[in-house]
PDB file of N, CA and C in Angstrom:
ATOM      1  N   UNK Y  22     -18.739   5.884   6.931  1.00  0.00           N
ATOM      2  CA  UNK Y  22     -17.734   5.030   6.107  1.00  0.00           C
ATOM      3  C   UNK Y  22     -16.169   5.395   6.653  1.00  0.00           C
ATOM      4  N   UNK Y  23     -15.551   4.237   6.390  1.00  0.00           N
ATOM      5  CA  UNK Y  23     -13.880   3.893   6.823  1.00  0.00           C
ATOM      6  C   UNK Y  23     -13.509   4.635   6.523  1.00  0.00           C
ATOM      7  N   UNK Y  24     -12.664   5.430   7.271  1.00  0.00           N
ATOM      8  CA  UNK Y  24     -11.698   6.625   6.309  1.00  0.00           C
ATOM      9  C   UNK Y  24     -10.219   6.246   6.554  1.00  0.00           C
ATOM     10  N   UNK Y  25      -9.055   6.183   5.602  1.00  0.00           N
ATOM     11  CA  UNK Y  25      -8.127   5.645   5.348  1.00  0.00           C
ATOM     12  C   UNK Y  25      -6.686   6.591   5.345  1.00  0.00           C
ATOM     13  N   UNK Y  26      -5.926   6.435   6.098  1.00  0.00           N
ATOM     14  CA  UNK Y  26      -4.786   7.291   6.254  1.00  0.00           C
ATOM     15  C   UNK Y  26      -3.608   6.923   5.858  1.00  0.00           C
ATOM     16  N   UNK Y  27      -2.777   7.045   4.777  1.00  0.00           N
ATOM     17  CA  UNK Y  27      -1.749   6.537   4.743  1.00  0.00           C
ATOM     18  C   UNK Y  27      -0.465   7.887   5.228  1.00  0.00           C
ATOM     19  N   UNK Y  28       0.165   7.025   5.164  1.00  0.00           N
ATOM     20  CA  UNK Y  28       1.879   7.924   5.618  1.00  0.00           C
ATOM     21  C   UNK Y  28       3.341   6.750   4.914  1.00  0.00           C
ATOM     22  N   UNK Y  29       4.131   7.939   5.669  1.00  0.00           N
ATOM     23  CA  UNK Y  29       5.387   7.066   5.123  1.00  0.00           C
ATOM     24  C   UNK Y  29       6.178   7.387   3.868  1.00  0.00           C
ATOM     25  N   UNK Y  30       5.661   8.211   3.111  1.00  0.00           N
ATOM     26  CA  UNK Y  30       6.249   8.330   2.117  1.00  0.00           C
ATOM     27  C   UNK Y  30       7.232   9.612   1.791  1.00  0.00           C
ATOM     28  N   UNK Y  31       7.893   9.606   0.694  1.00  0.00           N
ATOM     29  CA  UNK Y  31       8.958  10.281   0.786  1.00  0.00           C
ATOM     30  C   UNK Y  31       9.753  10.646  -0.250  1.00  0.00           C
ATOM     31  N   UNK Y  32      11.314  11.284  -0.546  1.00  0.00           N
ATOM     32  CA  UNK Y  32      12.071  11.392  -1.322  1.00  0.00           C
ATOM     33  C   UNK Y  32      13.286  10.279  -1.188  1.00  0.00           C
ATOM     34  N   UNK Y  33      13.399   9.227  -1.609  1.00  0.00           N
ATOM     35  CA  UNK Y  33      14.647   8.261  -1.819  1.00  0.00           C
ATOM     36  C   UNK Y  33      15.266   7.700  -2.619  1.00  0.00           C
ATOM     37  N   UNK Y  34      17.000   7.443  -2.558  1.00  0.00           N
ATOM     38  CA  UNK Y  34      17.506   7.617  -3.801  1.00  0.00           C
ATOM     39  C   UNK Y  34      17.369   5.921  -4.681  1.00  0.00           C
ATOM     40  N   UNK Y  35      17.468   5.852  -5.506  1.00  0.00           N
ATOM     41  CA  UNK Y  35      17.308   3.959  -6.008  1.00  0.00           C
ATOM     42  C   UNK Y  35      17.661   3.058  -5.197  1.00  0.00           C
ATOM     43  N   UNK Y  36      17.716   2.488  -4.869  1.00  0.00           N
ATOM     44  CA  UNK Y  36      18.178   1.010  -3.805  1.00  0.00           C
ATOM     45  C   UNK Y  36      17.773   1.182  -2.346  1.00  0.00           C
ATOM     46  N   UNK Y  37      17.193   2.362  -2.124  1.00  0.00           N
ATOM     47  CA  UNK Y  37      16.623   2.688  -0.789  1.00  0.00           C
ATOM     48  C   UNK Y  37      15.505   1.774  -0.850  1.00  0.00           C
ATOM     49  N   UNK Y  38      15.054   2.398   0.882  1.00  0.00           N
ATOM     50  CA  UNK Y  38      13.736   1.879   1.407  1.00  0.00           C
ATOM     51  C   UNK Y  38      13.156   2.992   1.846  1.00  0.00           C
ATOM     52  N   UNK Y  39      11.928   2.267   2.432  1.00  0.00           N
ATOM     53  CA  UNK Y  39      10.635   3.123   2.400  1.00  0.00           C
ATOM     54  C   UNK Y  39       9.600   2.363   3.420  1.00  0.00           C
ATOM     55  N   UNK Y  40       8.837   2.497   4.574  1.00  0.00           N
ATOM     56  CA  UNK Y  40       7.844   1.960   5.128  1.00  0.00           C
ATOM     57  C   UNK Y  40       6.448   2.101   5.505  1.00  0.00           C
ATOM     58  N   UNK Y  41       5.833   2.244   4.276  1.00  0.00           N
ATOM     59  CA  UNK Y  41       4.588   2.822   4.039  1.00  0.00           C
ATOM     60  C   UNK Y  41       3.373   2.057   5.132  1.00  0.00           C
ATOM     61  N   UNK Y  42       2.816   2.969   6.014  1.00  0.00           N
ATOM     62  CA  UNK Y  42       1.508   2.718   6.657  1.00  0.00           C
ATOM     63  C   UNK Y  42       0.336   3.238   6.383  1.00  0.00           C
ATOM     64  N   UNK Y  43      -0.829   2.407   6.699  1.00  0.00           N
ATOM     65  CA  UNK Y  43      -2.163   2.969   6.247  1.00  0.00           C
ATOM     66  C   UNK Y  43      -3.101   2.481   7.211  1.00  0.00           C
ATOM     67  N   UNK Y  44      -3.627   3.445   8.405  1.00  0.00           N
ATOM     68  CA  UNK Y  44      -4.517   3.398   9.263  1.00  0.00           C
ATOM     69  C   UNK Y  44      -6.337   3.244   8.814  1.00  0.00           C
ATOM     70  N   UNK Y  45      -6.891   2.429   9.214  1.00  0.00           N
ATOM     71  CA  UNK Y  45      -8.236   2.283   8.982  1.00  0.00           C
ATOM     72  C   UNK Y  45      -9.349   2.657   9.915  1.00  0.00           C
ATOM     73  N   UNK Y  46     -10.103   3.328   9.681  1.00  0.00           N
ATOM     74  CA  UNK Y  46     -10.897   4.028  11.048  1.00  0.00           C
ATOM     75  C   UNK Y  46     -12.233   2.826  11.311  1.00  0.00           C
ATOM     76  N   UNK Y  47     -11.775   1.735  10.869  1.00  0.00           N
ATOM     77  CA  UNK Y  47     -13.246   0.632  11.687  1.00  0.00           C
ATOM     78  C   UNK Y  47     -12.822  -0.490  12.796  1.00  0.00           C
ATOM     79  N   UNK Y  48     -13.147  -0.875  13.341  1.00  0.00           N
ATOM     80  CA  UNK Y  48     -12.756  -1.640  14.313  1.00  0.00           C
ATOM     81  C   UNK Y  48     -13.108  -3.076  13.834  1.00  0.00           C
ATOM     82  N   UNK Y  49     -13.442  -3.461  12.807  1.00  0.00           N
ATOM     83  CA  UNK Y  49     -13.577  -4.422  11.552  1.00  0.00           C
ATOM     84  C   UNK Y  49     -12.847  -5.032  10.987  1.00  0.00           C
ATOM     85  N   UNK Y  50     -11.157  -4.400  11.151  1.00  0.00           N
ATOM     86  CA  UNK Y  50     -10.439  -4.555  10.519  1.00  0.00           C
ATOM     87  C   UNK Y  50     -10.251  -5.345  10.057  1.00  0.00           C
ATOM     88  N   UNK Y  51     -10.043  -6.662  10.967  1.00  0.00           N
ATOM     89  CA  UNK Y  51      -9.493  -7.685  10.862  1.00  0.00           C
ATOM     90  C   UNK Y  51     -10.065  -8.736   9.914  1.00  0.00           C
ATOM     91  N   UNK Y  52     -11.527  -8.187   9.439  1.00  0.00           N
ATOM     92  CA  UNK Y  52     -12.197  -9.513   8.641  1.00  0.00           C
ATOM     93  C   UNK Y  52     -11.813  -9.325   7.078  1.00  0.00           C
ATOM     94  N   UNK Y  53     -11.048  -7.601   6.926  1.00  0.00           N
ATOM     95  CA  UNK Y  53     -11.103  -7.327   5.523  1.00  0.00           C
ATOM     96  C   UNK Y  53      -9.902  -7.716   4.772  1.00  0.00           C
ATOM     97  N   UNK Y  54      -9.686  -7.898   3.517  1.00  0.00           N
ATOM     98  CA  UNK Y  54      -8.480  -8.512   2.648  1.00  0.00           C
ATOM     99  C   UNK Y  54      -7.663  -7.171   2.246  1.00  0.00           C
ATOM    100  N   UNK Y  55      -6.979  -6.568   2.521  1.00  0.00           N
ATOM    101  CA  UNK Y  55      -6.728  -5.253   2.348  1.00  0.00           C
ATOM    102  C   UNK Y  55      -5.667  -5.612   1.444  1.00  0.00           C
ATOM    103  N   UNK Y  56      -5.289  -4.185   0.749  1.00  0.00           N
ATOM    104  CA  UNK Y  56      -4.416  -3.807  -0.322  1.00  0.00           C
ATOM    105  C   UNK Y  56      -3.267  -2.557  -0.358  1.00  0.00           C
ATOM    106  N   UNK Y  57      -2.502  -2.688  -0.995  1.00  0.00           N
ATOM    107  CA  UNK Y  57      -1.817  -1.348  -1.444  1.00  0.00           C
ATOM    108  C   UNK Y  57      -2.001  -1.371  -2.950  1.00  0.00           C
ATOM    109  N   UNK Y  58      -2.078   0.089  -3.274  1.00  0.00           N
ATOM    110  CA  UNK Y  58      -2.129   0.344  -5.054  1.00  0.00           C
ATOM    111  C   UNK Y  58      -1.260   1.617  -4.771  1.00  0.00           C
ATOM    112  N   UNK Y  59      -1.535   1.676  -6.353  1.00  0.00           N
ATOM    113  CA  UNK Y  59      -0.393   2.984  -6.638  1.00  0.00           C
ATOM    114  C   UNK Y  59      -0.747   3.599  -8.165  1.00  0.00           C
ATOM    115  N   UNK Y  60      -0.828   4.790  -7.962  1.00  0.00           N
ATOM    116  CA  UNK Y  60      -0.733   5.379  -9.050  1.00  0.00           C
ATOM    117  C   UNK Y  60      -0.115   6.929  -9.657  1.00  0.00           C
ATOM    118  N   UNK Y  61       1.252   6.229 -10.553  1.00  0.00           N
ATOM    119  CA  UNK Y  61       1.851   7.013 -11.050  1.00  0.00           C
ATOM    120  C   UNK Y  61       1.172   7.943 -12.326  1.00  0.00           C
ATOM    121  N   UNK Y  62       2.154   9.340 -12.623  1.00  0.00           N
ATOM    122  CA  UNK Y  62       1.318  10.557 -13.274  1.00  0.00           C
ATOM    123  C   UNK Y  62       1.168   9.894 -14.646  1.00  0.00           C
ATOM    124  N   UNK Y  63      -0.365   9.801 -15.247  1.00  0.00           N
ATOM    125  CA  UNK Y  63      -0.515   9.911 -16.587  1.00  0.00           C
ATOM    126  C   UNK Y  63      -0.999   8.106 -16.549  1.00  0.00           C
ATOM    127  N   UNK Y  64      -1.089   7.570 -15.864  1.00  0.00           N
ATOM    128  CA  UNK Y  64      -1.200   5.966 -15.113  1.00  0.00           C
ATOM    129  C   UNK Y  64      -2.358   5.748 -14.464  1.00  0.00           C
ATOM    130  N   UNK Y  65      -2.967   4.648 -14.951  1.00  0.00           N
ATOM    131  CA  UNK Y  65      -4.014   4.268 -13.952  1.00  0.00           C
ATOM    132  C   UNK Y  65      -3.924   3.616 -12.884  1.00  0.00           C
ATOM    133  N   UNK Y  66      -4.389   3.651 -12.219  1.00  0.00           N
ATOM    134  CA  UNK Y  66      -4.247   3.204 -10.322  1.00  0.00           C
ATOM    135  C   UNK Y  66      -3.767   0.801 -11.098  1.00  0.00           C
ATOM    136  N   UNK Y  67      -2.721   0.862 -10.224  1.00  0.00           N
ATOM    137  CA  UNK Y  67      -2.504  -0.393 -10.255  1.00  0.00           C
ATOM    138  C   UNK Y  67      -2.426  -1.325  -8.839  1.00  0.00           C
ATOM    139  N   UNK Y  68      -2.477  -2.182  -8.732  1.00  0.00           N
ATOM    140  CA  UNK Y  68      -2.834  -3.306  -7.527  1.00  0.00           C
ATOM    141  C   UNK Y  68      -1.221  -3.441  -7.249  1.00  0.00           C
ATOM    142  N   UNK Y  69      -0.546  -3.175  -6.087  1.00  0.00           N
ATOM    143  CA  UNK Y  69       1.115  -3.500  -5.666  1.00  0.00           C
ATOM    144  C   UNK Y  69       1.045  -4.964  -5.069  1.00  0.00           C
ATOM    145  N   UNK Y  70      -0.346  -5.076  -3.994  1.00  0.00           N
ATOM    146  CA  UNK Y  70       0.278  -6.020  -3.308  1.00  0.00           C
ATOM    147  C   UNK Y  70      -1.340  -6.352  -2.098  1.00  0.00           C
ATOM    148  N   UNK Y  71      -1.331  -7.532  -2.247  1.00  0.00           N
ATOM    149  CA  UNK Y  71      -2.732  -7.653  -1.280  1.00  0.00           C
ATOM    150  C   UNK Y  71      -2.204  -8.719   0.152  1.00  0.00           C
ATOM    151  N   UNK Y  72      -2.758  -8.414   0.954  1.00  0.00           N
ATOM    152  CA  UNK Y  72      -2.925  -9.635   2.243  1.00  0.00           C
ATOM    153  C   UNK Y  72      -4.005  -9.501   2.593  1.00  0.00           C
ATOM    154  N   UNK Y  73      -4.370 -10.824   2.620  1.00  0.00           N
ATOM    155  CA  UNK Y  73      -6.104 -11.331   2.907  1.00  0.00           C
ATOM    156  C   UNK Y  73      -6.182 -11.647   4.277  1.00  0.00           C
ATOM    157  N   UNK Y  74      -7.061 -11.577   5.171  1.00  0.00           N
ATOM    158  CA  UNK Y  74      -7.707 -11.468   6.450  1.00  0.00           C
ATOM    159  C   UNK Y  74      -6.861 -12.648   7.445  1.00  0.00           C
ATOM    160  N   UNK Y  75      -6.713 -13.915   6.381  1.00  0.00           N
ATOM    161  CA  UNK Y  75      -6.058 -15.129   7.130  1.00  0.00           C
ATOM    162  C   UNK Y  75      -3.943 -14.738   7.027  1.00  0.00           C
ATOM    163  N   UNK Y  76      -3.884 -13.780   6.468  1.00  0.00           N
ATOM    164  CA  UNK Y  76      -2.103 -13.714   6.276  1.00  0.00           C
ATOM    165  C   UNK Y  76      -1.448 -13.905   5.240  1.00  0.00           C
ATOM    166  N   UNK Y  77      -2.524 -14.510   4.097  1.00  0.00           N
ATOM    167  CA  UNK Y  77      -1.625 -14.935   2.766  1.00  0.00           C
ATOM    168  C   UNK Y  77      -1.534 -13.566   2.080  1.00  0.00           C
ATOM    169  N   UNK Y  78      -0.425 -13.813   1.310  1.00  0.00           N
ATOM    170  CA  UNK Y  78       0.057 -12.366   0.359  1.00  0.00           C
ATOM    171  C   UNK Y  78       0.076 -12.537  -1.060  1.00  0.00           C
ATOM    172  N   UNK Y  79      -0.333 -11.636  -1.646  1.00  0.00           N
ATOM    173  CA  UNK Y  79       0.187 -11.583  -3.300  1.00  0.00           C
ATOM    174  C   UNK Y  79       0.608 -10.617  -3.497  1.00  0.00           C
ATOM    175  N   UNK Y  80       1.632 -10.411  -4.785  1.00  0.00           N
ATOM    176  CA  UNK Y  80       2.223  -9.344  -5.366  1.00  0.00           C
ATOM    177  C   UNK Y  80       2.261  -9.134  -6.814  1.00  0.00           C
ATOM    178  N   UNK Y  81       2.100  -7.910  -7.221  1.00  0.00           N
ATOM    179  CA  UNK Y  81       2.235  -7.549  -8.674  1.00  0.00           C
ATOM    180  C   UNK Y  81       4.068  -8.041  -8.892  1.00  0.00           C
ATOM    181  N   UNK Y  82       4.133  -8.832 -10.053  1.00  0.00           N
ATOM    182  CA  UNK Y  82       5.094  -8.949 -10.562  1.00  0.00           C
ATOM    183  C   UNK Y  82       6.244  -8.351 -10.430  1.00  0.00           C
ATOM    184  N   UNK Y  83       5.965  -6.792 -10.437  1.00  0.00           N
ATOM    185  CA  UNK Y  83       6.676  -5.877 -10.804  1.00  0.00           C
ATOM    186  C   UNK Y  83       7.520  -5.662  -9.244  1.00  0.00           C
ATOM    187  N   UNK Y  84       7.104  -6.034  -8.500  1.00  0.00           N
ATOM    188  CA  UNK Y  84       7.645  -5.478  -6.660  1.00  0.00           C
ATOM    189  C   UNK Y  84       7.895  -7.107  -6.006  1.00  0.00           C
ATOM    190  N   UNK Y  85       7.434  -8.100  -6.446  1.00  0.00           N
ATOM    191  CA  UNK Y  85       7.661  -9.414  -5.976  1.00  0.00           C
ATOM    192  C   UNK Y  85       9.407  -9.396  -5.649  1.00  0.00           C
ATOM    193  N   UNK Y  86       9.564 -10.172  -4.543  1.00  0.00           N
ATOM    194  CA  UNK Y  86      11.211  -9.757  -4.248  1.00  0.00           C
ATOM    195  C   UNK Y  86      11.722  -8.652  -3.551  1.00  0.00           C
ATOM    196  N   UNK Y  87      10.568  -7.819  -3.603  1.00  0.00           N
ATOM    197  CA  UNK Y  87      11.655  -6.267  -3.682  1.00  0.00           C
ATOM    198  C   UNK Y  87      10.654  -5.640  -2.361  1.00  0.00           C
ATOM    199  N   UNK Y  88       9.099  -5.496  -2.415  1.00  0.00           N
ATOM    200  CA  UNK Y  88       8.007  -5.707  -1.384  1.00  0.00           C
ATOM    201  C   UNK Y  88       7.496  -6.405  -0.434  1.00  0.00           C
ATOM    202  N   UNK Y  89       7.208  -5.905   0.752  1.00  0.00           N
ATOM    203  CA  UNK Y  89       6.480  -6.833   1.748  1.00  0.00           C
ATOM    204  C   UNK Y  89       4.968  -6.278   2.179  1.00  0.00           C
ATOM    205  N   UNK Y  90       3.836  -6.907   1.775  1.00  0.00           N
ATOM    206  CA  UNK Y  90       2.844  -6.106   2.648  1.00  0.00           C
ATOM    207  C   UNK Y  90       2.499  -7.170   3.766  1.00  0.00           C
ATOM    208  N   UNK Y  91       2.321  -6.497   5.290  1.00  0.00           N
ATOM    209  CA  UNK Y  91       1.616  -6.993   6.471  1.00  0.00           C
ATOM    210  C   UNK Y  91       0.591  -6.059   7.013  1.00  0.00           C
ATOM    211  N   UNK Y  92       0.088  -6.927   8.250  1.00  0.00           N
ATOM    212  CA  UNK Y  92      -0.729  -5.928   8.945  1.00  0.00           C
ATOM    213  C   UNK Y  92      -0.638  -6.243  10.094  1.00  0.00           C
ATOM    214  N   UNK Y  93      -1.267  -5.166  10.993  1.00  0.00           N
ATOM    215  CA  UNK Y  93      -1.296  -5.444  12.547  1.00  0.00           C
ATOM    216  C   UNK Y  93      -3.137  -5.075  12.552  1.00  0.00           C
ATOM    217  N   UNK Y  94      -3.597  -6.412  13.061  1.00  0.00           N
ATOM    218  CA  UNK Y  94      -4.666  -6.008  12.819  1.00  0.00           C
ATOM    219  C   UNK Y  94      -5.572  -5.016  14.392  1.00  0.00           C
ATOM    220  N   UNK Y  95      -4.393  -5.255  15.714  1.00  0.00           N
ATOM    221  CA  UNK Y  95      -4.765  -4.488  17.145  1.00  0.00           C
ATOM    222  C   UNK Y  95      -4.727  -3.476  16.753  1.00  0.00           C
ATOM    223  N   UNK Y  96      -4.126  -2.877  15.356  1.00  0.00           N
ATOM    224  CA  UNK Y  96      -3.633  -1.305  15.611  1.00  0.00           C
ATOM    225  C   UNK Y  96      -4.298  -0.691  14.206  1.00  0.00           C
ATOM    226  N   UNK Y  97      -5.607  -1.977  13.455  1.00  0.00           N
ATOM    227  CA  UNK Y  97      -5.996  -1.346  12.157  1.00  0.00           C
ATOM    228  C   UNK Y  97      -5.030  -0.831  11.031  1.00  0.00           C
ATOM    229  N   UNK Y  98      -3.922  -1.246  11.060  1.00  0.00           N
ATOM    230  CA  UNK Y  98      -3.045  -0.867  10.179  1.00  0.00           C
ATOM    231  C   UNK Y  98      -2.461  -1.657   9.584  1.00  0.00           C
ATOM    232  N   UNK Y  99      -2.516  -1.520   8.042  1.00  0.00           N
ATOM    233  CA  UNK Y  99      -1.653  -2.376   6.680  1.00  0.00           C
ATOM    234  C   UNK Y  99       0.173  -1.365   6.834  1.00  0.00           C
ATOM    235  N   UNK Y 100       0.550  -2.457   6.470  1.00  0.00           N
ATOM    236  CA  UNK Y 100       2.250  -1.511   5.714  1.00  0.00           C
ATOM    237  C   UNK Y 100       2.682  -2.052   4.531  1.00  0.00           C
ATOM    238  N   UNK Y 101       3.662  -1.566   3.780  1.00  0.00           N
ATOM    239  CA  UNK Y 101       4.069  -2.125   2.760  1.00  0.00           C
ATOM    240  C   UNK Y 101       5.548  -1.652   2.866  1.00  0.00           C
ATOM    241  N   UNK Y 102       6.561  -2.815   3.326  1.00  0.00           N
ATOM    242  CA  UNK Y 102       7.968  -2.690   3.273  1.00  0.00           C
ATOM    243  C   UNK Y 102       8.652  -2.375   2.211  1.00  0.00           C
ATOM    244  N   UNK Y 103       8.739  -1.424   1.616  1.00  0.00           N
ATOM    245  CA  UNK Y 103       9.377  -1.263   0.109  1.00  0.00           C
ATOM    246  C   UNK Y 103      11.488  -1.175   0.291  1.00  0.00           C
ATOM    247  N   UNK Y 104      12.033  -1.979  -0.434  1.00  0.00           N
ATOM    248  CA  UNK Y 104      13.500  -2.432  -0.306  1.00  0.00           C
ATOM    249  C   UNK Y 104      13.553  -2.401  -2.328  1.00  0.00           C
ATOM    250  N   UNK Y 105      14.907  -1.620  -2.248  1.00  0.00           N
ATOM    251  CA  UNK Y 105      15.795  -1.812  -3.452  1.00  0.00           C
ATOM    252  C   UNK Y 105      14.867  -1.262  -4.672  1.00  0.00           C
ATOM    253  N   UNK Y 106      14.042   0.142  -3.960  1.00  0.00           N
ATOM    254  CA  UNK Y 106      13.187   1.042  -4.824  1.00  0.00           C
ATOM    255  C   UNK Y 106      13.958   1.688  -6.362  1.00  0.00           C
ATOM    256  N   UNK Y 107      13.267   1.392  -7.163  1.00  0.00           N
ATOM    257  CA  UNK Y 107      13.892   2.348  -8.629  1.00  0.00           C
ATOM    258  C   UNK Y 107      12.722   3.186  -8.473  1.00  0.00           C
ATOM    259  N   UNK Y 108      13.619   3.778  -9.758  1.00  0.00           N
ATOM    260  CA  UNK Y 108      12.625   5.196 -10.040  1.00  0.00           C
ATOM    261  C   UNK Y 108      11.157   4.918 -10.624  1.00  0.00           C
ATOM    262  N   UNK Y 109      11.229   3.376 -11.502  1.00  0.00           N
ATOM    263  CA  UNK Y 109       9.347   3.513 -11.735  1.00  0.00           C
ATOM    264  C   UNK Y 109       8.481   3.185 -10.610  1.00  0.00           C
ATOM    265  N   UNK Y 110       9.156   3.076  -9.561  1.00  0.00           N
ATOM    266  CA  UNK Y 110       7.976   2.770  -8.174  1.00  0.00           C
ATOM    267  C   UNK Y 110       7.612   4.381  -7.686  1.00  0.00           C
ATOM    268  N   UNK Y 111       8.172   5.106  -8.721  1.00  0.00           N
ATOM    269  CA  UNK Y 111       7.611   6.438  -8.194  1.00  0.00           C
ATOM    270  C   UNK Y 111       6.107   6.722  -8.389  1.00  0.00           C
ATOM    271  N   UNK Y 112       5.335   6.941  -7.217  1.00  0.00           N
ATOM    272  CA  UNK Y 112       4.074   7.007  -7.515  1.00  0.00           C
ATOM    273  C   UNK Y 112       3.062   7.533  -6.131  1.00  0.00           C
ATOM    274  N   UNK Y 113       2.061   7.830  -6.284  1.00  0.00           N
ATOM    275  CA  UNK Y 113       1.005   8.110  -5.226  1.00  0.00           C
ATOM    276  C   UNK Y 113       0.744   6.589  -4.770  1.00  0.00           C
ATOM    277  N   UNK Y 114       1.310   5.666  -3.399  1.00  0.00           N
ATOM    278  CA  UNK Y 114       0.542   5.052  -3.052  1.00  0.00           C
ATOM    279  C   UNK Y 114      -0.580   4.846  -2.038  1.00  0.00           C
ATOM    280  N   UNK Y 115      -1.595   3.961  -2.449  1.00  0.00           N
ATOM    281  CA  UNK Y 115      -3.123   4.333  -1.590  1.00  0.00           C
ATOM    282  C   UNK Y 115      -3.360   2.644  -0.918  1.00  0.00           C
ATOM    283  N   UNK Y 116      -3.688   2.968   0.091  1.00  0.00           N
ATOM    284  CA  UNK Y 116      -4.416   1.469   0.625  1.00  0.00           C
ATOM    285  C   UNK Y 116      -6.107   1.393   0.501  1.00  0.00           C
ATOM    286  N   UNK Y 117      -6.317   0.422   0.817  1.00  0.00           N
ATOM    287  CA  UNK Y 117      -7.995  -0.260   0.435  1.00  0.00           C
ATOM    288  C   UNK Y 117      -8.666  -1.116   0.353  1.00  0.00           C
ATOM    289  N   UNK Y 118      -9.292  -1.639   0.578  1.00  0.00           N
ATOM    290  CA  UNK Y 118      -9.936  -3.043   0.774  1.00  0.00           C
ATOM    291  C   UNK Y 118      -9.385  -3.755  -0.672  1.00  0.00           C
ATOM    292  N   UNK Y 119      -9.402  -4.931  -0.773  1.00  0.00           N
ATOM    293  CA  UNK Y 119      -8.996  -5.815  -2.050  1.00  0.00           C
ATOM    294  C   UNK Y 119      -9.843  -5.561  -3.161  1.00  0.00           C
ATOM    295  N   UNK Y 120     -11.207  -5.389  -2.797  1.00  0.00           N
ATOM    296  CA  UNK Y 120     -11.597  -4.862  -3.957  1.00  0.00           C
ATOM    297  C   UNK Y 120     -12.013  -2.891  -3.765  1.00  0.00           C
ATOM    298  N   UNK Y 121     -10.954  -2.312  -2.990  1.00  0.00           N
ATOM    299  CA  UNK Y 121     -11.401  -1.060  -3.351  1.00  0.00           C
ATOM    300  C   UNK Y 121     -12.705  -0.476  -3.063  1.00  0.00           C
ATOM    301  N   UNK Y 122     -13.391  -1.210  -1.781  1.00  0.00           N
ATOM    302  CA  UNK Y 122     -14.749  -0.744  -1.355  1.00  0.00           C
ATOM    303  C   UNK Y 122     -14.708   0.068  -0.629  1.00  0.00           C
ATOM    304  N   UNK Y 123     -13.676   1.259  -0.300  1.00  0.00           N
ATOM    305  CA  UNK Y 123     -14.001   2.195   0.992  1.00  0.00           C
ATOM    306  C   UNK Y 123     -13.317   3.114  -0.267  1.00  0.00           C
ATOM    307  N   UNK Y 124     -14.039   4.561   0.719  1.00  0.00           N
ATOM    308  CA  UNK Y 124     -13.315   5.723   0.400  1.00  0.00           C
ATOM    309  C   UNK Y 124     -11.739   5.570   0.159  1.00  0.00           C
ATOM    310  N   UNK Y 125     -11.109   6.173  -1.154  1.00  0.00           N
ATOM    311  CA  UNK Y 125      -9.867   6.570  -0.879  1.00  0.00           C
ATOM    312  C   UNK Y 125      -9.755   7.581  -0.075  1.00  0.00           C
ATOM    313  N   UNK Y 126      -7.992   7.445   0.361  1.00  0.00           N
ATOM    314  CA  UNK Y 126      -7.755   8.495   0.760  1.00  0.00           C
ATOM    315  C   UNK Y 126      -6.822   9.144   0.493  1.00  0.00           C
ATOM    316  N   UNK Y 127      -5.689  10.035   0.614  1.00  0.00           N
ATOM    317  CA  UNK Y 127      -5.095  10.982  -0.314  1.00  0.00           C
ATOM    318  C   UNK Y 127      -3.740  10.203  -0.350  1.00  0.00           C
ATOM    319  N   UNK Y 128      -3.672   9.047   0.067  1.00  0.00           N
ATOM    320  CA  UNK Y 128      -2.621   8.275  -0.711  1.00  0.00           C
ATOM    321  C   UNK Y 128      -1.260   9.400  -0.136  1.00  0.00           C
ATOM    322  N   UNK Y 129       0.363   8.427   0.237  1.00  0.00           N
ATOM    323  CA  UNK Y 129       1.499   9.164   0.030  1.00  0.00           C
ATOM    324  C   UNK Y 129       2.033   8.984  -0.786  1.00  0.00           C
ATOM    325  N   UNK Y 130       2.946  10.042  -1.418  1.00  0.00           N
ATOM    326  CA  UNK Y 130       3.983  10.218  -2.726  1.00  0.00           C
ATOM    327  C   UNK Y 130       5.264   9.717  -1.949  1.00  0.00           C
ATOM    328  N   UNK Y 131       5.373   8.322  -3.375  1.00  0.00           N
ATOM    329  CA  UNK Y 131       6.616   8.153  -3.350  1.00  0.00           C
ATOM    330  C   UNK Y 131       7.770   8.185  -4.569  1.00  0.00           C
ATOM    331  N   UNK Y 132       8.703   9.087  -4.126  1.00  0.00           N
ATOM    332  CA  UNK Y 132       9.668   9.856  -5.224  1.00  0.00           C
ATOM    333  C   UNK Y 132      10.954   9.087  -5.040  1.00  0.00           C
ATOM    334  N   UNK Y 133      11.240   7.922  -6.405  1.00  0.00           N
ATOM    335  CA  UNK Y 133      12.685   7.559  -6.083  1.00  0.00           C
ATOM    336  C   UNK Y 133      13.727   8.468  -7.191  1.00  0.00           C
ATOM    337  N   UNK Y 134      14.385   9.086  -6.457  1.00  0.00           N
ATOM    338  CA  UNK Y 134      15.413   9.521  -7.851  1.00  0.00           C
ATOM    339  C   UNK Y 134      16.841   9.796  -7.330  1.00  0.00           C
ATOM    340  N   UNK Y 135      17.493  10.236  -8.141  1.00  0.00           N
ATOM    341  CA  UNK Y 135      19.084  10.355  -7.282  1.00  0.00           C
ATOM    342  C   UNK Y 135      19.370  11.714  -7.632  1.00  0.00           C
TER     343      UNK Y 135
END
């Protein structure tokens, strides 16, 4: 099974930025449509951003214009650049395929607070 390892989270003030990374333990990473998800306390996991194998990206309305998803197939890594962070972005962030088909990793905590 593919192992996913997320990193880059932390505590940041409103308006700040963070860059999340997720490494997948598969040699055929490039063929998968990848996504970032997040789960806030007491809420269901939600899809934040998607990057297709060809490079096309989609975003949830709540993060459009602030977050950017990208990928480096040579490093089996997907990134999430988060700018202009808001307290409502506080959550545990996970990566997975667009269909959530791999085992979930531990995620990385993002806390936006002054």
